[in-house]
PDB file of C-alpha atoms in Angstrom:
ATOM      1  CA  MET A   1     -55.774 -59.276 -85.751  1.00 70.00           C
ATOM      2  CA  ASN A   2     -52.732 -56.548 -84.088  1.00 91.00           C
ATOM      3  CA  TYR A   3     -52.059 -55.757 -87.468  1.00 94.00           C
ATOM      4  CA  ILE A   4     -55.734 -54.684 -88.575  1.00 95.00           C
ATOM      5  CA  LEU A   5     -55.808 -52.193 -85.242  1.00 96.00           C
ATOM      6  CA  LEU A   6     -51.932 -50.544 -86.264  1.00 96.00           C
ATOM      7  CA  GLY A   7     -54.097 -49.936 -89.501  1.00 95.00           C
ATOM      8  CA  VAL A   8     -56.267 -48.308 -87.791  1.00 96.00           C
ATOM      9  CA  THR A   9     -54.021 -46.413 -85.340  1.00 96.00           C
ATOM     10  CA  GLY A  10     -52.541 -45.525 -88.829  1.00 95.00           C
ATOM     11  CA  PHE A  11     -55.715 -44.107 -89.746  1.00 93.00           C
ATOM     12  CA  LEU A  12     -56.579 -41.974 -86.527  1.00 93.00           C
ATOM     13  CA  PHE A  13     -53.056 -40.206 -87.066  1.00 94.00           C
ATOM     14  CA  ILE A  14     -53.744 -39.181 -90.567  1.00 91.00           C
ATOM     15  CA  HIS A  15     -57.283 -37.521 -89.146  1.00 89.00           C
ATOM     16  CA  LEU A  16     -55.780 -36.339 -87.143  1.00 92.00           C
ATOM     17  CA  PHE A  17     -54.044 -34.360 -89.179  1.00 91.00           C
ATOM     18  CA  ASP A  18     -57.040 -32.321 -90.566  1.00 91.00           C
ATOM     19  CA  ILE A  19     -57.042 -30.867 -87.038  1.00 91.00           C
ATOM     20  CA  PHE A  20     -53.434 -29.643 -86.230  1.00 91.00           C
ATOM     21  CA  ALA A  21     -53.995 -28.578 -89.639  1.00 90.00           C
ATOM     22  CA  LEU A  22     -56.821 -26.340 -88.449  1.00 89.00           C
ATOM     23  CA  LYS A  23     -54.410 -25.159 -85.079  1.00 88.00           C
ATOM     24  CA  LYS A  24     -51.702 -24.285 -87.378  1.00 86.00           C
ATOM     25  CA  TRP A  25     -49.963 -25.749 -85.016  1.00 82.00           C
ATOM     26  CA  PRO A  26     -46.184 -26.582 -86.689  1.00 78.00           C
ATOM     27  CA  LEU A  27     -44.012 -29.628 -87.233  1.00 87.00           C
ATOM     28  CA  VAL A  28     -47.233 -31.749 -85.502  1.00 92.00           C
ATOM     29  CA  LYS A  29     -49.083 -31.578 -88.824  1.00 91.00           C
ATOM     30  CA  PRO A  30     -46.390 -32.921 -91.299  1.00 91.00           C
ATOM     31  CA  LEU A  31     -45.141 -35.847 -87.977  1.00 94.00           C
ATOM     32  CA  SER A  32     -48.676 -36.827 -88.376  1.00 94.00           C
ATOM     33  CA  TRP A  33     -49.367 -37.789 -91.358  1.00 93.00           C
ATOM     34  CA  PHE A  34     -45.953 -39.125 -92.117  1.00 95.00           C
ATOM     35  CA  LEU A  35     -46.673 -41.441 -89.221  1.00 96.00           C
ATOM     36  CA  GLY A  36     -50.769 -42.252 -89.806  1.00 96.00           C
ATOM     37  CA  SER A  37     -48.844 -43.383 -93.406  1.00 95.00           C
ATOM     38  CA  GLY A  38     -46.171 -45.247 -92.519  1.00 96.00           C
ATOM     39  CA  LEU A  39     -48.344 -46.550 -89.858  1.00 97.00           C
ATOM     40  CA  LEU A  40     -51.256 -47.668 -92.659  1.00 96.00           C
ATOM     41  CA  VAL A  41     -48.605 -48.999 -95.388  1.00 96.00           C
ATOM     42  CA  TYR A  42     -46.640 -51.652 -92.308  1.00 97.00           C
ATOM     43  CA  ALA A  43     -50.081 -52.988 -91.465  1.00 97.00           C
ATOM     44  CA  ALA A  44     -51.486 -53.314 -94.636  1.00 96.00           C
ATOM     45  CA  VAL A  45     -47.925 -55.240 -96.278  1.00 96.00           C
ATOM     46  CA  MET A  46     -48.101 -56.892 -92.836  1.00 96.00           C
ATOM     47  CA  ALA A  47     -51.252 -58.504 -92.924  1.00 96.00           C
ATOM     48  CA  CYS A  48     -50.685 -60.138 -96.382  1.00 95.00           C
ATOM     49  CA  LEU A  49     -47.423 -62.038 -95.734  1.00 94.00           C
ATOM     50  CA  GLY A  50     -50.632 -63.963 -92.385  1.00 88.00           C
ATOM     51  CA  THR A  51     -50.302 -67.348 -93.048  1.00 87.00           C
ATOM     52  CA  GLU A  52     -53.786 -68.332 -93.068  1.00 93.00           C
ATOM     53  CA  LYS A  53     -55.491 -67.839 -96.826  1.00 94.00           C
ATOM     54  CA  LEU A  54     -57.977 -67.666 -98.949  1.00 92.00           C
ATOM     55  CA  SER A  55     -58.920 -70.696-101.691  1.00 91.00           C
ATOM     56  CA  LEU A  56     -59.181 -68.328-104.803  1.00 91.00           C
ATOM     57  CA  PRO A  57     -58.065 -69.356-108.185  1.00 93.00           C
ATOM     58  CA  ASN A  58     -54.875 -68.961-109.442  1.00 90.00           C
ATOM     59  CA  TRP A  59     -56.818 -67.090-112.669  1.00 91.00           C
ATOM     60  CA  VAL A  60     -57.131 -64.167-109.920  1.00 93.00           C
ATOM     61  CA  ILE A  61     -53.469 -63.075-110.232  1.00 91.00           C
ATOM     62  CA  TRP A  62     -54.072 -62.014-113.713  1.00 94.00           C
ATOM     63  CA  LEU A  63     -56.607 -59.769-112.510  1.00 95.00           C
ATOM     64  CA  GLY A  64     -55.354 -58.615-109.182  1.00 95.00           C
ATOM     65  CA  TRP A  65     -51.714 -57.211-111.007  1.00 95.00           C
ATOM     66  CA  PRO A  66     -53.859 -54.370-113.206  1.00 96.00           C
ATOM     67  CA  MET A  67     -56.104 -53.628-110.440  1.00 97.00           C
ATOM     68  CA  LEU A  68     -52.951 -52.598-108.737  1.00 96.00           C
ATOM     69  CA  VAL A  69     -51.652 -50.252-110.757  1.00 97.00           C
ATOM     70  CA  ALA A  70     -54.759 -48.685-112.077  1.00 97.00           C
ATOM     71  CA  SER A  71     -55.740 -48.588-108.197  1.00 97.00           C
ATOM     72  CA  ALA A  72     -52.143 -47.183-107.415  1.00 96.00           C
ATOM     73  CA  VAL A  73     -52.426 -44.078-110.101  1.00 96.00           C
ATOM     74  CA  ILE A  74     -55.443 -43.164-108.721  1.00 96.00           C
ATOM     75  CA  LEU A  75     -54.540 -42.805-104.801  1.00 95.00           C
ATOM     76  CA  ILE A  76     -51.125 -41.276-106.014  1.00 95.00           C
ATOM     77  CA  ASN A  77     -52.982 -39.178-108.455  1.00 95.00           C
ATOM     78  CA  SER A  78     -55.174 -37.745-105.865  1.00 95.00           C
ATOM     79  CA  LEU A  79     -53.200 -37.478-103.129  1.00 94.00           C
ATOM     80  CA  PHE A  80     -49.970 -36.098-104.699  1.00 93.00           C
ATOM     81  CA  ILE A  81     -50.884 -35.298-108.078  1.00 93.00           C
ATOM     82  CA  ASN A  82     -53.727 -32.817-108.117  1.00 92.00           C
ATOM     83  CA  LEU A  83     -53.455 -31.530-104.529  1.00 91.00           C
ATOM     84  CA  PRO A  84     -50.746 -28.993-103.807  1.00 89.00           C
ATOM     85  CA  PHE A  85     -47.791 -31.316-102.176  1.00 88.00           C
ATOM     86  CA  LYS A  86     -46.429 -29.427 -99.846  1.00 88.00           C
ATOM     87  CA  ARG A  87     -48.738 -26.982 -99.438  1.00 88.00           C
ATOM     88  CA  THR A  88     -50.810 -29.326 -97.816  1.00 89.00           C
ATOM     89  CA  TYR A  89     -48.971 -31.715 -96.173  1.00 90.00           C
ATOM     90  CA  ILE A  90     -45.606 -30.126 -94.464  1.00 88.00           C
ATOM     91  CA  GLU A  91     -46.298 -26.079 -94.326  1.00 87.00           C
ATOM     92  CA  ARG A  92     -47.893 -25.094 -91.605  1.00 84.00           C
ATOM     93  CA  GLY A  93     -51.318 -24.402 -91.991  1.00 82.00           C
ATOM     94  CA  SER A  94     -53.867 -25.842 -94.517  1.00 82.00           C
ATOM     95  CA  SER A  95     -53.744 -24.834 -98.007  1.00 78.00           C
ATOM     96  CA  ASN A  96     -56.848 -22.954 -97.917  1.00 83.00           C
ATOM     97  CA  GLN A  97     -56.602 -24.002-102.346  1.00 86.00           C
ATOM     98  CA  LEU A  98     -60.005 -25.894-102.758  1.00 93.00           C
ATOM     99  CA  ILE A  99     -59.210 -28.828-105.326  1.00 93.00           C
ATOM    100  CA  THR A 100     -62.165 -29.127-108.013  1.00 94.00           C
ATOM    101  CA  THR A 101     -60.852 -30.082-110.702  1.00 93.00           C
ATOM    102  CA  GLY A 102     -58.849 -34.075-111.258  1.00 92.00           C
ATOM    103  CA  LEU A 103     -60.630 -36.671-109.295  1.00 95.00           C
ATOM    104  CA  TYR A 104     -61.979 -34.638-107.404  1.00 96.00           C
ATOM    105  CA  LEU A 105     -64.694 -33.073-110.262  1.00 95.00           C
ATOM    106  CA  LEU A 106     -66.283 -37.009-109.344  1.00 96.00           C
ATOM    107  CA  VAL A 107     -65.982 -37.586-105.783  1.00 97.00           C
ATOM    108  CA  ARG A 108     -64.455 -35.200-103.513  1.00 97.00           C
ATOM    109  CA  HIS A 109     -62.440 -38.084-101.980  1.00 96.00           C
ATOM    110  CA  PRO A 110     -61.556 -40.280-104.987  1.00 96.00           C
ATOM    111  CA  TRP A 111     -57.561 -41.430-102.637  1.00 95.00           C
ATOM    112  CA  PHE A 112     -60.521 -43.719-100.609  1.00 95.00           C
ATOM    113  CA  HIS A 113     -61.645 -45.298-104.140  1.00 95.00           C
ATOM    114  CA  GLY A 114     -58.027 -45.930-105.121  1.00 95.00           C
ATOM    115  CA  PHE A 115     -57.328 -46.877-101.592  1.00 94.00           C
ATOM    116  CA  PHE A 116     -59.430 -49.804-101.208  1.00 93.00           C
ATOM    117  CA  LEU A 117     -58.765 -50.800-104.371  1.00 96.00           C
ATOM    118  CA  ILE A 118     -55.062 -51.552-103.781  1.00 96.00           C
ATOM    119  CA  ILE A 119     -55.861 -53.025-100.418  1.00 96.00           C
ATOM    120  CA  ILE A 120     -59.220 -55.400-102.570  1.00 96.00           C
ATOM    121  CA  SER A 121     -56.016 -56.752-105.441  1.00 97.00           C
ATOM    122  CA  LEU A 122     -53.854 -57.255-102.641  1.00 96.00           C
ATOM    123  CA  ILE A 123     -56.527 -59.698-101.737  1.00 96.00           C
ATOM    124  CA  LEU A 124     -56.998 -61.033-104.849  1.00 96.00           C
ATOM    125  CA  LEU A 125     -52.352 -61.406-105.383  1.00 95.00           C
ATOM    126  CA  THR A 126     -51.942 -62.977-101.782  1.00 95.00           C
ATOM    127  CA  GLY A 127     -55.051 -64.384-100.998  1.00 95.00           C
ATOM    128  CA  SER A 128     -54.107 -63.496 -96.917  1.00 95.00           C
ATOM    129  CA  THR A 129     -57.449 -63.609 -94.800  1.00 95.00           C
ATOM    130  CA  LEU A 130     -55.606 -61.165 -92.550  1.00 96.00           C
ATOM    131  CA  ILE A 131     -55.557 -58.575 -95.439  1.00 96.00           C
ATOM    132  CA  THR A 132     -59.325 -59.848 -96.023  1.00 95.00           C
ATOM    133  CA  TYR A 133     -60.225 -58.697 -92.484  1.00 95.00           C
ATOM    134  CA  ALA A 134     -58.557 -55.637 -92.526  1.00 95.00           C
ATOM    135  CA  LEU A 135     -60.653 -54.016 -95.818  1.00 95.00           C
ATOM    136  CA  PHE A 136     -64.600 -55.269 -93.940  1.00 95.00           C
ATOM    137  CA  THR A 137     -62.352 -53.264 -90.591  1.00 95.00           C
ATOM    138  CA  TRP A 138     -60.024 -50.084 -91.696  1.00 95.00           C
ATOM    139  CA  ALA A 139     -63.618 -49.295 -94.438  1.00 92.00           C
ATOM    140  CA  PRO A 140     -66.210 -48.585 -92.160  1.00 93.00           C
ATOM    141  CA  LEU A 141     -64.103 -46.788 -89.985  1.00 93.00           C
ATOM    142  CA  VAL A 142     -62.527 -44.775 -93.403  1.00 92.00           C
ATOM    143  CA  ILE A 143     -65.834 -43.819 -94.459  1.00 94.00           C
ATOM    144  CA  LEU A 144     -67.144 -42.331 -90.621  1.00 94.00           C
ATOM    145  CA  LEU A 145     -64.066 -40.409 -91.080  1.00 93.00           C
ATOM    146  CA  ILE A 146     -64.661 -38.995 -93.947  1.00 94.00           C
ATOM    147  CA  PHE A 147     -67.645 -38.279 -92.803  1.00 95.00           C
ATOM    148  CA  ILE A 148     -66.800 -36.415 -90.047  1.00 94.00           C
ATOM    149  CA  GLN A 149     -63.994 -34.252 -92.039  1.00 93.00           C
ATOM    150  CA  ASP A 150     -66.949 -33.481 -94.688  1.00 94.00           C
ATOM    151  CA  ARG A 151     -69.273 -32.122 -92.589  1.00 93.00           C
ATOM    152  CA  PHE A 152     -67.202 -30.615 -89.482  1.00 93.00           C
ATOM    153  CA  LEU A 153     -63.501 -29.677 -90.399  1.00 93.00           C
ATOM    154  CA  PHE A 154     -63.642 -29.442 -94.542  1.00 94.00           C
ATOM    155  CA  HIS A 155     -65.673 -26.089 -94.590  1.00 93.00           C
ATOM    156  CA  ARG A 156     -63.641 -25.094 -92.244  1.00 92.00           C
ATOM    157  CA  MET A 157     -60.393 -25.236 -93.403  1.00 91.00           C
ATOM    158  CA  PHE A 158     -61.034 -24.492 -97.719  1.00 92.00           C
ATOM    159  CA  PRO A 159     -63.798 -21.722 -98.471  1.00 91.00           C
ATOM    160  CA  GLY A 160     -66.411 -22.945-101.181  1.00 93.00           C
ATOM    161  CA  TYR A 161     -66.513 -26.090 -99.864  1.00 95.00           C
ATOM    162  CA  TYR A 162     -70.628 -25.865 -99.772  1.00 94.00           C
ATOM    163  CA  ASN A 163     -70.687 -25.498-102.918  1.00 95.00           C
ATOM    164  CA  TYR A 164     -68.127 -28.067-103.567  1.00 96.00           C
ATOM    165  CA  GLN A 165     -70.588 -30.187-101.580  1.00 95.00           C
ATOM    166  CA  LYS A 166     -73.944 -28.952-103.604  1.00 94.00           C
ATOM    167  CA  ASN A 167     -72.012 -30.298-107.035  1.00 93.00           C
ATOM    168  CA  THR A 168     -70.223 -33.086-106.465  1.00 96.00           C
ATOM    169  CA  PRO A 169     -70.441 -36.276-104.385  1.00 97.00           C
ATOM    170  CA  MET A 170     -68.516 -37.246-101.732  1.00 96.00           C
ATOM    171  CA  LEU A 171     -67.730 -41.210-102.271  1.00 95.00           C
ATOM    172  CA  ILE A 172     -70.196 -43.095-105.608  1.00 95.00           C
ATOM    173  CA  PRO A 173     -69.954 -40.758-108.660  1.00 95.00           C
ATOM    174  CA  ASN A 174     -73.239 -39.514-110.367  1.00 96.00           C
ATOM    175  CA  LYS A 175     -74.124 -38.958-114.002  1.00 95.00           C
ATOM    176  CA  LYS A 176     -73.198 -35.344-113.603  1.00 95.00           C
ATOM    177  CA  SER A 177     -70.139 -35.702-112.014  1.00 95.00           C
ATOM    178  CA  ILE A 178     -69.094 -38.140-114.214  1.00 95.00           C
ATOM    179  CA  LYS A 179     -70.468 -35.213-117.550  1.00 94.00           C
ATOM    180  CA  ALA A 180     -68.370 -33.041-115.838  1.00 92.00           C
ATOM    181  CA  PHE A 181     -64.630 -35.401-115.557  1.00 92.00           C
ATOM    182  CA  ILE A 182     -64.982 -36.284-119.219  1.00 93.00           C
ATOM    183  CA  ASN A 183     -65.609 -32.125-120.213  1.00 92.00           C
ATOM    184  CA  GLU A 184     -62.670 -31.825-118.173  1.00 90.00           C
ATOM    185  CA  LEU A 185     -60.781 -34.667-119.995  1.00 85.00           C
ATOM    186  CA  GLY A 186     -61.775 -33.452-123.669  1.00 80.00           C
ATOM    187  CA  HIS A 187     -60.636 -29.708-122.418  1.00 72.00           C
ATOM    188  CA  PHE A 188     -57.157 -30.372-121.330  1.00 62.00           C
ATOM    189  CA  GLN A 189     -56.839 -32.885-125.218  1.00 57.00           C
ATOM    190  CA  THR A 190     -57.661 -30.012-127.368  1.00 58.00           C
ATOM    191  CA  LYS A 191     -55.421 -27.363-124.798  1.00 55.00           C
ATOM    192  CA  HIS A 192     -52.941 -30.150-124.801  1.00 45.00           C
ATOM    193  CA  VAL A 193     -53.330 -30.795-128.855  1.00 43.00           C
ATOM    194  CA  LYS A 194     -53.031 -26.952-129.804  1.00 49.00           C
ATOM    195  CA  ASN A 195     -49.843 -27.046-126.868  1.00 46.00           C
ATOM    196  CA  LYS A 196     -48.378 -29.086-129.378  1.00 48.00           C
ATOM    197  CA  GLU A 197     -49.193 -27.884-132.483  1.00 47.00           C
ATOM    198  CA  VAL A 198     -47.766 -24.148-131.325  1.00 45.00           C
TER     199      VAL A 198
END
């Protein structure tokens, strides 16, 4: 149970990062991000190593591996490829750059899906009871923190966020956002083919 609470602490540090960005405090912003992320990863790993196991069939492991890879791609893409790393996580203040492309066309917080699919894949791979409890503890907390970001912080950090809220769903993709994402993929592929021809 201590590892679940450690993960909660990690999430709180990660979300304090937004407040530190708004306050433009030097050093504290990246420190809170890396400390929070480190605590969270450590808590998840240690929870996976718990001795109490669920009685899952062996075949779920074959489902767990591709899910782990896919969810890691979503998480890495949404946090480190779509977002400018240095400006988002290292430099003082907020990036002031609202990203509305890539996975951010589907939903406003795509990292949420990547992270929790990783936790589900870890449950399938390890059968750990503790990481299962962690999922049900961390999920409501993260949804609450995302709501606070969305309602009180992001419109102060990113110009145009109100319009983005109107056009893009918070967590669950809708028909319009899926269509916009597919259209962007089509434009990217067309552009890529044209560049190859040149």
